[in-house]
PDB file of C-alpha atoms and ligand atoms in Angstrom:
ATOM      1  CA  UNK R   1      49.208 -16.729 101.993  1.00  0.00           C
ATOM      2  CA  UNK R   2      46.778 -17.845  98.996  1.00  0.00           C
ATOM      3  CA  UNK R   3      48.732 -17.130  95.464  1.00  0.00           C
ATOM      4  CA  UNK R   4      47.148 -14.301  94.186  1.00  0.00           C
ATOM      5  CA  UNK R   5      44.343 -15.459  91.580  1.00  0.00           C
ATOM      6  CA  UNK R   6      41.544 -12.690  92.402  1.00  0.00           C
ATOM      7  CA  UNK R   7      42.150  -8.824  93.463  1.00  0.00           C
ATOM      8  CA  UNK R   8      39.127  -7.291  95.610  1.00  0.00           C
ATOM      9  CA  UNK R   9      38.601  -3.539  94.392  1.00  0.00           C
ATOM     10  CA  UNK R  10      36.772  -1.243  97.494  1.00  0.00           C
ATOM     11  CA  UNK R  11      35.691   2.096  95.358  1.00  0.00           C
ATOM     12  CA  UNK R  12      33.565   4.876  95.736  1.00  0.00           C
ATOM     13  CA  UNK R  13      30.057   4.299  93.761  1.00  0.00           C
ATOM     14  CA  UNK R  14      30.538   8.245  93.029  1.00  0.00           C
ATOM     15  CA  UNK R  15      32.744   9.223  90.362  1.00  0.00           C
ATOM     16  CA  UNK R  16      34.544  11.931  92.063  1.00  0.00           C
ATOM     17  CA  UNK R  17      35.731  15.524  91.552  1.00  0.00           C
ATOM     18  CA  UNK R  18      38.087  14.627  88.979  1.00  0.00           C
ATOM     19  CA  UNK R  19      38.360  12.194  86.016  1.00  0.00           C
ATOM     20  CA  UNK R  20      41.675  10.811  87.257  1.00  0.00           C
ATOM     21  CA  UNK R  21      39.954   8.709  89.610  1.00  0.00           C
ATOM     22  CA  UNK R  22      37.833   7.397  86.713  1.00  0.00           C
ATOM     23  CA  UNK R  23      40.034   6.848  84.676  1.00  0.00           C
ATOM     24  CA  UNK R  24      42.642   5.308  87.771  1.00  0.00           C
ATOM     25  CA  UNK R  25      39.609   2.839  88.119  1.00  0.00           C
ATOM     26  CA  UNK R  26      39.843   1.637  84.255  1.00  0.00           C
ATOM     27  CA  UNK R  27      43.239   1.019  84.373  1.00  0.00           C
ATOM     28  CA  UNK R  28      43.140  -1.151  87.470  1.00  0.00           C
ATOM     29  CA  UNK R  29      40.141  -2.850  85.711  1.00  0.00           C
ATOM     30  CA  UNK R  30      42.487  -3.437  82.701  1.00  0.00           C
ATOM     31  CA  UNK R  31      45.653  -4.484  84.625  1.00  0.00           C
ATOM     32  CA  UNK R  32      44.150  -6.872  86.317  1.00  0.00           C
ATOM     33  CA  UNK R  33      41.987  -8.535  83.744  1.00  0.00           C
ATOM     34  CA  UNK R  34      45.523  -8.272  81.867  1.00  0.00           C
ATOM     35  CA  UNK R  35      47.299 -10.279  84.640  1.00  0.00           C
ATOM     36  CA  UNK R  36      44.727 -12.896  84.239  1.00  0.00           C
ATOM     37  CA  UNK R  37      43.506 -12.045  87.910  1.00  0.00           C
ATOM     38  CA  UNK R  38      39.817 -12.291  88.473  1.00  0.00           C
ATOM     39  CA  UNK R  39      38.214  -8.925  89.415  1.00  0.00           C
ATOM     40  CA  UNK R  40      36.329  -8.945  92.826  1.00  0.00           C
ATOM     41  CA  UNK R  41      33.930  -5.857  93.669  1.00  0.00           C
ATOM     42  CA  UNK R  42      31.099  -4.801  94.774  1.00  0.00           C
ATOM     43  CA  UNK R  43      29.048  -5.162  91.960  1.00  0.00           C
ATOM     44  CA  UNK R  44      27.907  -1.741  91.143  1.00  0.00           C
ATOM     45  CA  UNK R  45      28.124  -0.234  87.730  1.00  0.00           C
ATOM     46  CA  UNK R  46      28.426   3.734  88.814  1.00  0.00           C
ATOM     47  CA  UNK R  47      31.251   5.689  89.691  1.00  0.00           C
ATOM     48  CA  UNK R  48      34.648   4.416  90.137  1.00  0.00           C
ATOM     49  CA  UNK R  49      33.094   0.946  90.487  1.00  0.00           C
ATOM     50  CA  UNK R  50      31.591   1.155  87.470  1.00  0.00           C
ATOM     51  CA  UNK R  51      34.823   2.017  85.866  1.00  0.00           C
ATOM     52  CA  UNK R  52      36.937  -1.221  87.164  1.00  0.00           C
ATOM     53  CA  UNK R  53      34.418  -3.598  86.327  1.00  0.00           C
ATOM     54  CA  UNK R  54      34.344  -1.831  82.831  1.00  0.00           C
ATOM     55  CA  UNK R  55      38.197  -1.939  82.551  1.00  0.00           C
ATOM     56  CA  UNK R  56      38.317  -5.708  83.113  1.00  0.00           C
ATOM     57  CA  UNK R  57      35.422  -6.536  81.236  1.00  0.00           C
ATOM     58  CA  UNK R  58      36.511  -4.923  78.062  1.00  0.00           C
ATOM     59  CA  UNK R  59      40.184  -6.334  78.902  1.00  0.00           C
ATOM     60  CA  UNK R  60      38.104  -9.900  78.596  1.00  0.00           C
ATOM     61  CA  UNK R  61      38.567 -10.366  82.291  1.00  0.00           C
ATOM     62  CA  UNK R  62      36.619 -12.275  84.789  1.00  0.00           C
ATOM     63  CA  UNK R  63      34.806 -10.327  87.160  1.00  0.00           C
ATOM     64  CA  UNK R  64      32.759 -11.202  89.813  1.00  0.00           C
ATOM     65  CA  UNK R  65      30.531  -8.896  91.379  1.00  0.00           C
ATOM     66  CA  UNK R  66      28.731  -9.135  95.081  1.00  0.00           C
ATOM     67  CA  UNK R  67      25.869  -6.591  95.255  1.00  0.00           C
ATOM     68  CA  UNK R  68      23.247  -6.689  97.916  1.00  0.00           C
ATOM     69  CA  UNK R  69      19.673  -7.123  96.398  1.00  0.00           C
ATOM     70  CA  UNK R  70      18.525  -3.498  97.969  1.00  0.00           C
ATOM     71  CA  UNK R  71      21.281  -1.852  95.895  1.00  0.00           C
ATOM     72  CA  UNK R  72      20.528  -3.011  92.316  1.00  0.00           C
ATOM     73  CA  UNK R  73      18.890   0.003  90.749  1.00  0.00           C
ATOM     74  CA  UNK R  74      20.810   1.721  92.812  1.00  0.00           C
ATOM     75  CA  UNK R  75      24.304   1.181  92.769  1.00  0.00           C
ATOM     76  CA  UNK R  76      23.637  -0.611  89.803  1.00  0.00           C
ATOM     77  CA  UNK R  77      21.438  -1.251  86.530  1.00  0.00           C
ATOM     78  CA  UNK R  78      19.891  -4.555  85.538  1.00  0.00           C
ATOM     79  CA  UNK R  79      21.499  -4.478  82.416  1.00  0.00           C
ATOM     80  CA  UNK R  80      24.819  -3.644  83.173  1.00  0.00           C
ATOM     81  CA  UNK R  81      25.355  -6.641  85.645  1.00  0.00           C
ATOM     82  CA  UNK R  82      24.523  -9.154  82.983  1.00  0.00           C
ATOM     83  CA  UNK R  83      28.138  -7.996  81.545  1.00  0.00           C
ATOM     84  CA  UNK R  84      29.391 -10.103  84.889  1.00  0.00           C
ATOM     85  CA  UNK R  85      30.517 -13.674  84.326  1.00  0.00           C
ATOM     86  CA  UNK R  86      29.913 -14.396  88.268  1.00  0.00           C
ATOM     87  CA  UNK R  87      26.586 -12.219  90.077  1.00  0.00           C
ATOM     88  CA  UNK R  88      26.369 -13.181  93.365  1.00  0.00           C
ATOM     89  CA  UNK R  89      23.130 -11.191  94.672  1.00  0.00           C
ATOM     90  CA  UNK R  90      23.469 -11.017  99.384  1.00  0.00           C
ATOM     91  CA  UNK R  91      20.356 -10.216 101.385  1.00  0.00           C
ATOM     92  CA  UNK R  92      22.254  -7.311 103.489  1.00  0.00           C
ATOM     93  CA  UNK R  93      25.806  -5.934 103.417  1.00  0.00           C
ATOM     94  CA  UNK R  94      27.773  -7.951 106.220  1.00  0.00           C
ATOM     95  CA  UNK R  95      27.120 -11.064 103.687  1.00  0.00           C
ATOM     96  CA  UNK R  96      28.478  -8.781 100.841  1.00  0.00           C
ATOM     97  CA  UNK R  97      31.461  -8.229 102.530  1.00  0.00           C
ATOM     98  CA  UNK R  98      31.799 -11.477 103.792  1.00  0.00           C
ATOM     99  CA  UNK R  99      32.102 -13.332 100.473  1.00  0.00           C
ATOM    100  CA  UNK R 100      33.983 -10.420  98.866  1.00  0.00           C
ATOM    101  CA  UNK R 101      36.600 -11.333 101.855  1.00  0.00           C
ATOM    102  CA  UNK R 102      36.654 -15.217 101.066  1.00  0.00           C
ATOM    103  CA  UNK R 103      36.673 -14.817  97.154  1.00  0.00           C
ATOM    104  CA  UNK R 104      39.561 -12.332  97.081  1.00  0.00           C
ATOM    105  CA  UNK R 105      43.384 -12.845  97.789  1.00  0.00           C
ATOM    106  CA  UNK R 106      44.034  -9.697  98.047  1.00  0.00           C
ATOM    107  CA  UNK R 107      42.393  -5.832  98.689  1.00  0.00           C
ATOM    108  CA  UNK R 108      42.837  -2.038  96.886  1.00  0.00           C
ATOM    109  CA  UNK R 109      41.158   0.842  97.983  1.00  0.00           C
ATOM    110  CA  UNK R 110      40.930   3.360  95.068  1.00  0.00           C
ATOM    111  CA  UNK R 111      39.307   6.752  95.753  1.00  0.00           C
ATOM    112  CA  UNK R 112      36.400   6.422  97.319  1.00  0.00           C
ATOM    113  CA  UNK R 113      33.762   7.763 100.178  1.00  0.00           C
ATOM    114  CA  UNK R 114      32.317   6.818 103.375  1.00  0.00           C
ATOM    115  CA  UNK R 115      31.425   2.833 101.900  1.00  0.00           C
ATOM    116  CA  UNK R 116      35.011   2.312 100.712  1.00  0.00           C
ATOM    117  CA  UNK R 117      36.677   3.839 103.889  1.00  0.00           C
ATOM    118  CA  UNK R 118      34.169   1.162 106.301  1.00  0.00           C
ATOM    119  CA  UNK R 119      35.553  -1.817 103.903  1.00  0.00           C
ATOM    120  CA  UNK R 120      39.454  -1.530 103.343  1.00  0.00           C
ATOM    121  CA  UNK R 121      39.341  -0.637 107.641  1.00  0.00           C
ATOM    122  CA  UNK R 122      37.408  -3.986 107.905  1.00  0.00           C
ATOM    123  CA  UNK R 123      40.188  -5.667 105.993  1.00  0.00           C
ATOM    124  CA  UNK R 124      42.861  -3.959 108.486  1.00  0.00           C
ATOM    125  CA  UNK R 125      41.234  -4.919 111.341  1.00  0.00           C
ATOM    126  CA  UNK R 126      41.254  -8.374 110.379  1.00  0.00           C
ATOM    127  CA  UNK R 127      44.898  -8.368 109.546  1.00  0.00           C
ATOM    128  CA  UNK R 128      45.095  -6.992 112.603  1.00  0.00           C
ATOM    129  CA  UNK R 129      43.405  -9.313 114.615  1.00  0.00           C
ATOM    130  CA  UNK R 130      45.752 -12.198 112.872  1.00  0.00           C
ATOM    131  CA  UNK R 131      42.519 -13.584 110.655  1.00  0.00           C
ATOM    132  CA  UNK R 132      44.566 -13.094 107.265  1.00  0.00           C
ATOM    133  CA  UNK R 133      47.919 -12.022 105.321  1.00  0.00           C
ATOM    134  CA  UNK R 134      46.441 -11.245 102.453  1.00  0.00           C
ATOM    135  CA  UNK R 135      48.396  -7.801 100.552  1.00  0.00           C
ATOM    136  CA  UNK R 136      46.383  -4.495 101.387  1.00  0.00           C
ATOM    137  CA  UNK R 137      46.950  -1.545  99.022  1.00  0.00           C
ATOM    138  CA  UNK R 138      45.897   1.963  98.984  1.00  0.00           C
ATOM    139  CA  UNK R 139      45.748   3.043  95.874  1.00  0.00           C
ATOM    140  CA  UNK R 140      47.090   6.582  96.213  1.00  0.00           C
ATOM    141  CA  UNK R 141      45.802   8.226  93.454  1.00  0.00           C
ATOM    142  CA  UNK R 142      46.730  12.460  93.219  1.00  0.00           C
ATOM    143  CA  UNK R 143      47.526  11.740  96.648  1.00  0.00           C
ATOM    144  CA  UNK R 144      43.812  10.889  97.442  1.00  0.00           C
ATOM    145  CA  UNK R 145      44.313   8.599 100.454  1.00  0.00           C
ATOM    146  CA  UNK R 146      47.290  11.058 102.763  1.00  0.00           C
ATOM    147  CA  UNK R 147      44.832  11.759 105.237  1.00  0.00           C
ATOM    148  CA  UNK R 148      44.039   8.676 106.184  1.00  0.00           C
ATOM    149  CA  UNK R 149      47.582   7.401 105.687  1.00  0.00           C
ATOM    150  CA  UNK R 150      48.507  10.240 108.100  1.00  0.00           C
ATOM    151  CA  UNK R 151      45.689   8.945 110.647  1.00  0.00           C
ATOM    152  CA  UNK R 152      47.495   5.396 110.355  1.00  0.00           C
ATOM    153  CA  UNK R 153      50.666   6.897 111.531  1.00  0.00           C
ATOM    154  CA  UNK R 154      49.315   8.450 113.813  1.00  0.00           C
ATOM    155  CA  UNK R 155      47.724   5.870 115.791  1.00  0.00           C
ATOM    156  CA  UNK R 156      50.474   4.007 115.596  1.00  0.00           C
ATOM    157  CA  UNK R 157      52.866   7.148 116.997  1.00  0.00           C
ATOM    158  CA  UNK R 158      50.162   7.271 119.937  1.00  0.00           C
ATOM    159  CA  UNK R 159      50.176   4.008 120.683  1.00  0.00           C
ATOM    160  CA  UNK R 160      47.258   2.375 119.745  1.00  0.00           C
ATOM    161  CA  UNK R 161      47.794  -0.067 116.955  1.00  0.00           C
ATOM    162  CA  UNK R 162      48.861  -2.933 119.203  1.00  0.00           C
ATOM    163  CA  UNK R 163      50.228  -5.513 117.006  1.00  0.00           C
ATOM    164  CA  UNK R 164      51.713  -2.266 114.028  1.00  0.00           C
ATOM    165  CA  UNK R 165      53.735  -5.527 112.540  1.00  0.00           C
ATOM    166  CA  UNK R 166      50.554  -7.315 111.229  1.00  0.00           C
ATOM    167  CA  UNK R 167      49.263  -4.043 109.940  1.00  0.00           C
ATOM    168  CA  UNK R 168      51.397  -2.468 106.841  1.00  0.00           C
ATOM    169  CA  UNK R 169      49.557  -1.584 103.897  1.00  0.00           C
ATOM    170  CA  UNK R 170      51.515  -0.827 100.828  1.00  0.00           C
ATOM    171  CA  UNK R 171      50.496   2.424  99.019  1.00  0.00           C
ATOM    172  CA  UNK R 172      51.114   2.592  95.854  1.00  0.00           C
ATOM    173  CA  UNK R 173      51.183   6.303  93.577  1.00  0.00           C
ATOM    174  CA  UNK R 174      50.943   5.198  90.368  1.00  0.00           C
ATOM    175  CA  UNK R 175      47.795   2.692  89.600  1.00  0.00           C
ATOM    176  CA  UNK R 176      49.734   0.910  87.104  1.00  0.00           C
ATOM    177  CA  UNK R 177      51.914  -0.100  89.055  1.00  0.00           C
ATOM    178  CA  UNK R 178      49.352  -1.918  91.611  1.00  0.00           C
ATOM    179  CA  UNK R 179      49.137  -5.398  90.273  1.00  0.00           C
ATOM    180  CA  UNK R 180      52.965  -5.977  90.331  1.00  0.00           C
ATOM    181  CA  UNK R 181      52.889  -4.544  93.826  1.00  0.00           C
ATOM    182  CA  UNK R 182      50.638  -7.207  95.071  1.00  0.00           C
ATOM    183  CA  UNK R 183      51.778  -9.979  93.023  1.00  0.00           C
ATOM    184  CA  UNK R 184      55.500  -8.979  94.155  1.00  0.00           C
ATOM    185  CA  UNK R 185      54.313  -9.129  97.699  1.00  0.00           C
ATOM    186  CA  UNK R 186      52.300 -12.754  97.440  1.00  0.00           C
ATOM    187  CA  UNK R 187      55.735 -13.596  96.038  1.00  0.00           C
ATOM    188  CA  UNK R 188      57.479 -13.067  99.312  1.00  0.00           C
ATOM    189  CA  UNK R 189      55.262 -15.418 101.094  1.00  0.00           C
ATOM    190  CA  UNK R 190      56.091 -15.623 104.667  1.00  0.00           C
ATOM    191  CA  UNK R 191      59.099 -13.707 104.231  1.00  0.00           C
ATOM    192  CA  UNK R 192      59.875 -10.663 106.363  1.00  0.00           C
ATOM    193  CA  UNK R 193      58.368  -7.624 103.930  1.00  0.00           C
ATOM    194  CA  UNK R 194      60.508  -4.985 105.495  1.00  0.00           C
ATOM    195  CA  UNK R 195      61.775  -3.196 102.404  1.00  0.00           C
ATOM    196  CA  UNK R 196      58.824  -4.370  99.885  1.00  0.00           C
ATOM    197  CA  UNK R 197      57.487  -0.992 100.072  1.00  0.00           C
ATOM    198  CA  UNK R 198      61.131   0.752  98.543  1.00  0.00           C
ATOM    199  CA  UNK R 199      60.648  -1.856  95.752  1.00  0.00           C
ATOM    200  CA  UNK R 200      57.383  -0.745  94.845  1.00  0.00           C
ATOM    201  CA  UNK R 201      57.799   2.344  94.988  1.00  0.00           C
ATOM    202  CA  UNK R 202      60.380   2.247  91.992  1.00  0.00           C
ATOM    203  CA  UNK R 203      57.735   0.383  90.316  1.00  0.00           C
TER     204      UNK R 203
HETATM  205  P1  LIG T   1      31.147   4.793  98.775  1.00  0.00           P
HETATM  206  O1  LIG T   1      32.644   4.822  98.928  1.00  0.00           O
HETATM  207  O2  LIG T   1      30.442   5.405  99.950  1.00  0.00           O
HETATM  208  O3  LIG T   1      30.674   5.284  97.460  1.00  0.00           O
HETATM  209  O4  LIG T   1      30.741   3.261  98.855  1.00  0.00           O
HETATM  210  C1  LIG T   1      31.452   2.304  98.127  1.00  0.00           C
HETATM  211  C2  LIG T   1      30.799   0.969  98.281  1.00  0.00           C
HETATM  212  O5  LIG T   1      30.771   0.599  99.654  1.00  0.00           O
HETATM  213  C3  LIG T   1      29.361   0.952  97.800  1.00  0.00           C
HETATM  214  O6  LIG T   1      29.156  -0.232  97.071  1.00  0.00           O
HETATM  215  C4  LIG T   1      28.567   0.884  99.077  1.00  0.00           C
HETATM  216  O7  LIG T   1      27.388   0.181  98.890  1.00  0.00           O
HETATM  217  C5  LIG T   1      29.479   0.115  99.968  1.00  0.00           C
HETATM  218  N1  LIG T   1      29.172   0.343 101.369  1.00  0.00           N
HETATM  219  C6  LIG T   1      28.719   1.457 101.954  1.00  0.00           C
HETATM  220  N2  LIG T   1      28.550   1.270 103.275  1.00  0.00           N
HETATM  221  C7  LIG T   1      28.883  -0.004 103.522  1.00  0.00           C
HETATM  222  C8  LIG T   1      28.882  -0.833 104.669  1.00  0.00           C
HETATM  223  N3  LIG T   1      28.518  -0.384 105.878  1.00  0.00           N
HETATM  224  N4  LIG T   1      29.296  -2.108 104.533  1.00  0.00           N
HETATM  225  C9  LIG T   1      29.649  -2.570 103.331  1.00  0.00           C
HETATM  226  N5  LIG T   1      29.665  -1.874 102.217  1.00  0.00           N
HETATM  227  C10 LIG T   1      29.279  -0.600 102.296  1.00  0.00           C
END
Protein backbone atom coordinates (compact mmCIF):
# COMPACT_ATOMS: atom_id res chain seq x y z
CA UNK A 1 0.00 0.00 0.00
CA UNK A 2 1.05 3.74 -1.03
CA UNK A 3 1.48 5.91 2.42
CA UNK A 4 -1.35 7.94 2.48
CA UNK A 5 -0.42 11.52 0.95
CA UNK A 6 -3.87 12.29 -0.97
CA UNK A 7 -7.61 11.27 0.20
CA UNK A 8 -10.18 10.94 -2.86
CA UNK A 9 -13.66 12.45 -1.65
CA UNK A 10 -16.86 10.74 -3.91
CA UNK A 11 -19.90 13.30 -2.88
CA UNK A 12 -23.12 14.14 -4.03
CA UNK A 13 -23.02 17.53 -6.27
CA UNK A 14 -26.54 18.14 -4.37
CA UNK A 15 -26.46 19.45 -1.03
CA UNK A 16 -28.94 17.24 0.52
CA UNK A 17 -32.00 17.29 2.81
CA UNK A 18 -30.11 18.36 5.69
CA UNK A 19 -27.18 20.69 6.54
CA UNK A 20 -25.31 17.93 8.37
CA UNK A 21 -24.15 16.60 5.24
CA UNK A 22 -22.85 20.09 4.37
CA UNK A 23 -21.44 20.78 6.98
CA UNK A 24 -19.93 16.73 7.34
CA UNK A 25 -18.35 17.77 3.89
CA UNK A 26 -16.43 20.97 5.48
CA UNK A 27 -15.07 19.19 8.10
CA UNK A 28 -13.59 16.42 5.99
CA UNK A 29 -12.35 19.32 3.75
CA UNK A 30 -10.68 20.79 6.91
CA UNK A 31 -9.30 17.52 8.41
CA UNK A 32 -7.68 16.65 5.68
CA UNK A 33 -6.13 19.86 4.52
CA UNK A 34 -5.20 19.80 8.42
CA UNK A 35 -3.38 16.42 8.09
CA UNK A 36 -1.41 17.88 5.33
CA UNK A 37 -3.19 15.30 2.90
CA UNK A 38 -3.93 16.58 -0.54
CA UNK A 39 -7.69 16.71 -1.33
CA UNK A 40 -8.74 14.64 -4.45
CA UNK A 41 -12.41 15.22 -5.95
CA UNK A 42 -14.28 15.68 -8.52
CA UNK A 43 -13.90 19.11 -9.09
CA UNK A 44 -17.28 20.55 -8.68
CA UNK A 45 -18.03 23.50 -6.52
CA UNK A 46 -21.95 22.61 -5.59
CA UNK A 47 -23.32 20.58 -3.02
CA UNK A 48 -21.39 18.48 -0.73
CA UNK A 49 -18.51 18.75 -3.22
CA UNK A 50 -18.50 22.13 -3.07
CA UNK A 51 -18.27 22.01 0.63
CA UNK A 52 -14.92 19.69 0.88
CA UNK A 53 -13.09 21.51 -1.57
CA UNK A 54 -14.14 24.69 0.46
CA UNK A 55 -13.09 23.07 3.80
CA UNK A 56 -9.57 22.33 2.54
CA UNK A 57 -9.10 25.33 0.70
CA UNK A 58 -9.80 27.66 3.52
CA UNK A 59 -7.75 25.07 5.82
CA UNK A 60 -4.78 26.16 3.16
CA UNK A 61 -4.91 22.69 1.75
CA UNK A 62 -4.01 21.35 -1.58
CA UNK A 63 -6.73 20.25 -3.60
CA UNK A 64 -6.87 18.88 -6.77
CA UNK A 65 -9.88 18.71 -8.68
CA UNK A 66 -10.76 16.33 -11.93
CA UNK A 67 -13.89 17.69 -13.68
CA UNK A 68 -14.90 16.63 -17.11
CA UNK A 69 -15.04 19.66 -19.57
CA UNK A 70 -19.06 19.03 -20.18
CA UNK A 71 -19.60 19.59 -16.44
CA UNK A 72 -18.01 23.03 -15.81
CA UNK A 73 -20.98 25.34 -15.60
CA UNK A 74 -22.55 22.70 -14.40
CA UNK A 75 -21.21 21.02 -11.59
CA UNK A 76 -19.11 23.84 -11.35
CA UNK A 77 -18.40 27.73 -11.92
CA UNK A 78 -15.43 29.18 -13.75
CA UNK A 79 -14.55 31.13 -10.97
CA UNK A 80 -14.71 28.91 -8.26
CA UNK A 81 -12.18 26.34 -9.80
CA UNK A 82 -9.48 28.94 -10.05
CA UNK A 83 -9.47 28.50 -6.01
CA UNK A 84 -7.79 24.87 -7.08
CA UNK A 85 -4.01 24.63 -6.93
CA UNK A 86 -4.20 21.44 -9.42
CA UNK A 87 -7.39 21.58 -12.40
CA UNK A 88 -7.13 18.76 -14.34
CA UNK A 89 -10.03 19.29 -17.08
CA UNK A 90 -10.99 15.02 -18.86
CA UNK A 91 -12.85 14.82 -22.15
CA UNK A 92 -15.57 12.21 -20.64
CA UNK A 93 -16.04 10.62 -17.20
CA UNK A 94 -14.18 7.12 -17.40
CA UNK A 95 -10.89 9.49 -17.73
CA UNK A 96 -12.22 11.44 -14.63
CA UNK A 97 -12.36 8.55 -12.71
CA UNK A 98 -9.42 7.11 -13.95
CA UNK A 99 -6.96 9.77 -12.75
CA UNK A 100 -9.00 10.42 -9.58
CA UNK A 101 -8.07 6.49 -8.99
CA UNK A 102 -4.21 6.96 -9.73
CA UNK A 103 -3.86 10.39 -7.84
CA UNK A 104 -5.54 9.18 -4.64
CA UNK A 105 -4.29 6.69 -1.88
CA UNK A 106 -7.19 6.31 -0.52
CA UNK A 107 -11.38 6.74 -1.06
CA UNK A 108 -14.56 8.30 1.24
CA UNK A 109 -17.91 8.30 0.18
CA UNK A 110 -19.83 11.08 2.04
CA UNK A 111 -23.57 11.44 1.36
CA UNK A 112 -24.23 11.46 -1.89
CA UNK A 113 -26.65 10.31 -5.01
CA UNK A 114 -26.68 8.17 -7.94
CA UNK A 115 -22.81 9.68 -9.20
CA UNK A 116 -21.26 8.96 -5.80
CA UNK A 117 -22.91 5.46 -5.37
CA UNK A 118 -21.39 4.42 -9.36
CA UNK A 119 -17.78 5.70 -7.99
CA UNK A 120 -17.04 4.32 -4.36
CA UNK A 121 -18.71 0.66 -6.13
CA UNK A 122 -16.02 1.19 -8.86
CA UNK A 123 -13.41 1.43 -6.15
CA UNK A 124 -14.88 -1.95 -4.52
CA UNK A 125 -14.87 -3.71 -7.45
CA UNK A 126 -11.39 -3.05 -8.02
CA UNK A 127 -10.39 -4.09 -4.57
CA UNK A 128 -12.22 -6.78 -5.37
CA UNK A 129 -10.78 -7.84 -8.39
CA UNK A 130 -7.15 -7.60 -6.47
CA UNK A 131 -6.17 -4.17 -8.61
CA UNK A 132 -5.53 -2.18 -5.22
CA UNK A 133 -5.41 -2.04 -1.20
CA UNK A 134 -5.97 1.22 -0.93
CA UNK A 135 -8.44 2.11 2.59
CA UNK A 136 -12.23 2.52 1.49
CA UNK A 137 -14.47 4.47 3.90
CA UNK A 138 -18.06 5.19 4.06
CA UNK A 139 -18.55 8.03 5.65
CA UNK A 140 -21.67 7.27 7.67
CA UNK A 141 -23.03 10.39 8.30
CA UNK A 142 -26.81 10.36 10.44
CA UNK A 143 -26.57 6.94 9.36
CA UNK A 144 -26.78 8.00 5.62
CA UNK A 145 -25.03 5.01 4.01
CA UNK A 146 -27.11 1.68 6.21
CA UNK A 147 -28.81 0.74 3.23
CA UNK A 148 -26.23 0.14 1.23
CA UNK A 149 -24.09 -1.21 4.07
CA UNK A 150 -27.04 -3.62 4.60
CA UNK A 151 -26.93 -4.54 0.69
CA UNK A 152 -23.07 -5.34 1.30
CA UNK A 153 -23.98 -7.83 3.89
CA UNK A 154 -26.20 -9.09 2.18
CA UNK A 155 -24.47 -10.18 -0.81
CA UNK A 156 -22.02 -11.44 1.05
CA UNK A 157 -24.71 -13.66 3.36
CA UNK A 158 -26.01 -14.91 -0.20
CA UNK A 159 -23.03 -15.74 -1.48
CA UNK A 160 -21.98 -13.59 -4.00
CA UNK A 161 -19.01 -11.54 -3.02
CA UNK A 162 -16.44 -14.16 -3.97
CA UNK A 163 -13.25 -13.04 -2.59
CA UNK A 164 -15.45 -10.99 0.96
CA UNK A 165 -11.59 -10.83 2.37
CA UNK A 166 -10.38 -8.24 -0.25
CA UNK A 167 -13.57 -6.32 0.21
CA UNK A 168 -14.00 -4.56 3.86
CA UNK A 169 -14.73 -1.06 3.89
CA UNK A 170 -14.42 0.72 7.15
CA UNK A 171 -17.43 2.96 8.06
CA UNK A 172 -16.86 5.43 10.05
CA UNK A 173 -19.96 7.58 12.22
CA UNK A 174 -18.37 10.44 13.14
CA UNK A 175 -16.57 12.51 10.09
CA UNK A 176 -13.95 13.66 12.32
CA UNK A 177 -12.84 10.85 12.99
CA UNK A 178 -12.18 9.76 9.14
CA UNK A 179 -8.66 10.86 8.54
CA UNK A 180 -7.22 8.93 11.57
CA UNK A 181 -9.25 5.98 10.36
CA UNK A 182 -7.47 5.85 7.12
CA UNK A 183 -4.18 6.94 8.18
CA UNK A 184 -4.47 4.20 11.11
CA UNK A 185 -5.26 1.67 8.47
CA UNK A 186 -2.23 2.69 5.82
CA UNK A 187 -0.36 2.21 9.10
CA UNK A 188 -1.06 -1.47 9.26
CA UNK A 189 0.33 -2.07 5.90
CA UNK A 190 0.06 -5.61 4.93
CA UNK A 191 -0.99 -6.58 8.23
CA UNK A 192 -4.10 -8.67 8.82
CA UNK A 193 -6.91 -5.65 9.53
CA UNK A 194 -9.21 -7.92 11.41
CA UNK A 195 -10.05 -5.74 14.40
CA UNK A 196 -9.15 -2.17 12.69
CA UNK A 197 -12.73 -1.52 12.48
CA UNK A 198 -13.25 -1.85 16.75
CA UNK A 199 -10.36 0.69 16.83
CA UNK A 200 -12.02 3.11 14.81
CA UNK A 201 -14.89 2.95 16.00
CA UNK A 202 -13.64 4.31 19.50
CA UNK A 203 -12.17 6.96 17.47
P1 LIG B 1 -24.17 12.65 -7.46
O1 LIG B 1 -23.88 11.79 -6.26
O2 LIG B 1 -25.14 11.99 -8.40
O3 LIG B 1 -24.51 14.05 -7.12
O4 LIG B 1 -22.82 12.70 -8.29
C1 LIG B 1 -21.60 12.94 -7.64
C2 LIG B 1 -20.51 13.05 -8.65
O5 LIG B 1 -20.42 11.85 -9.40
C3 LIG B 1 -20.74 14.17 -9.66
O6 LIG B 1 -19.52 14.84 -9.85
C4 LIG B 1 -21.10 13.43 -10.92
O7 LIG B 1 -20.67 14.13 -12.04
C5 LIG B 1 -20.32 12.17 -10.78
N1 LIG B 1 -20.87 11.11 -11.60
C6 LIG B 1 -22.14 10.87 -11.92
N2 LIG B 1 -22.25 9.79 -12.71
C7 LIG B 1 -21.00 9.35 -12.91
C8 LIG B 1 -20.42 8.30 -13.67
N3 LIG B 1 -21.16 7.45 -14.39
N4 LIG B 1 -19.08 8.16 -13.64
C9 LIG B 1 -18.34 9.01 -12.93
N5 LIG B 1 -18.79 10.02 -12.22
C10 LIG B 1 -20.11 10.20 -12.20
Amino acid sequence: MNPIRSICVYCGSSPGRSDVYLKAGHTLGRSIAEAGLRLVYGGGTKGIMGAVADGAIRAGGKVTGIIPRFLINKEATENALGRLDELLITENMHERKHIMFEKSDAFVALPGGIGTVEEIVEIMTWAQLGHHRKPIVFGNIEGFWNPMLALIDHMKAEGFVHTTHLVNPLVVDRVEAIVAAILAEGAAVDSPTTGLQSVIDKL
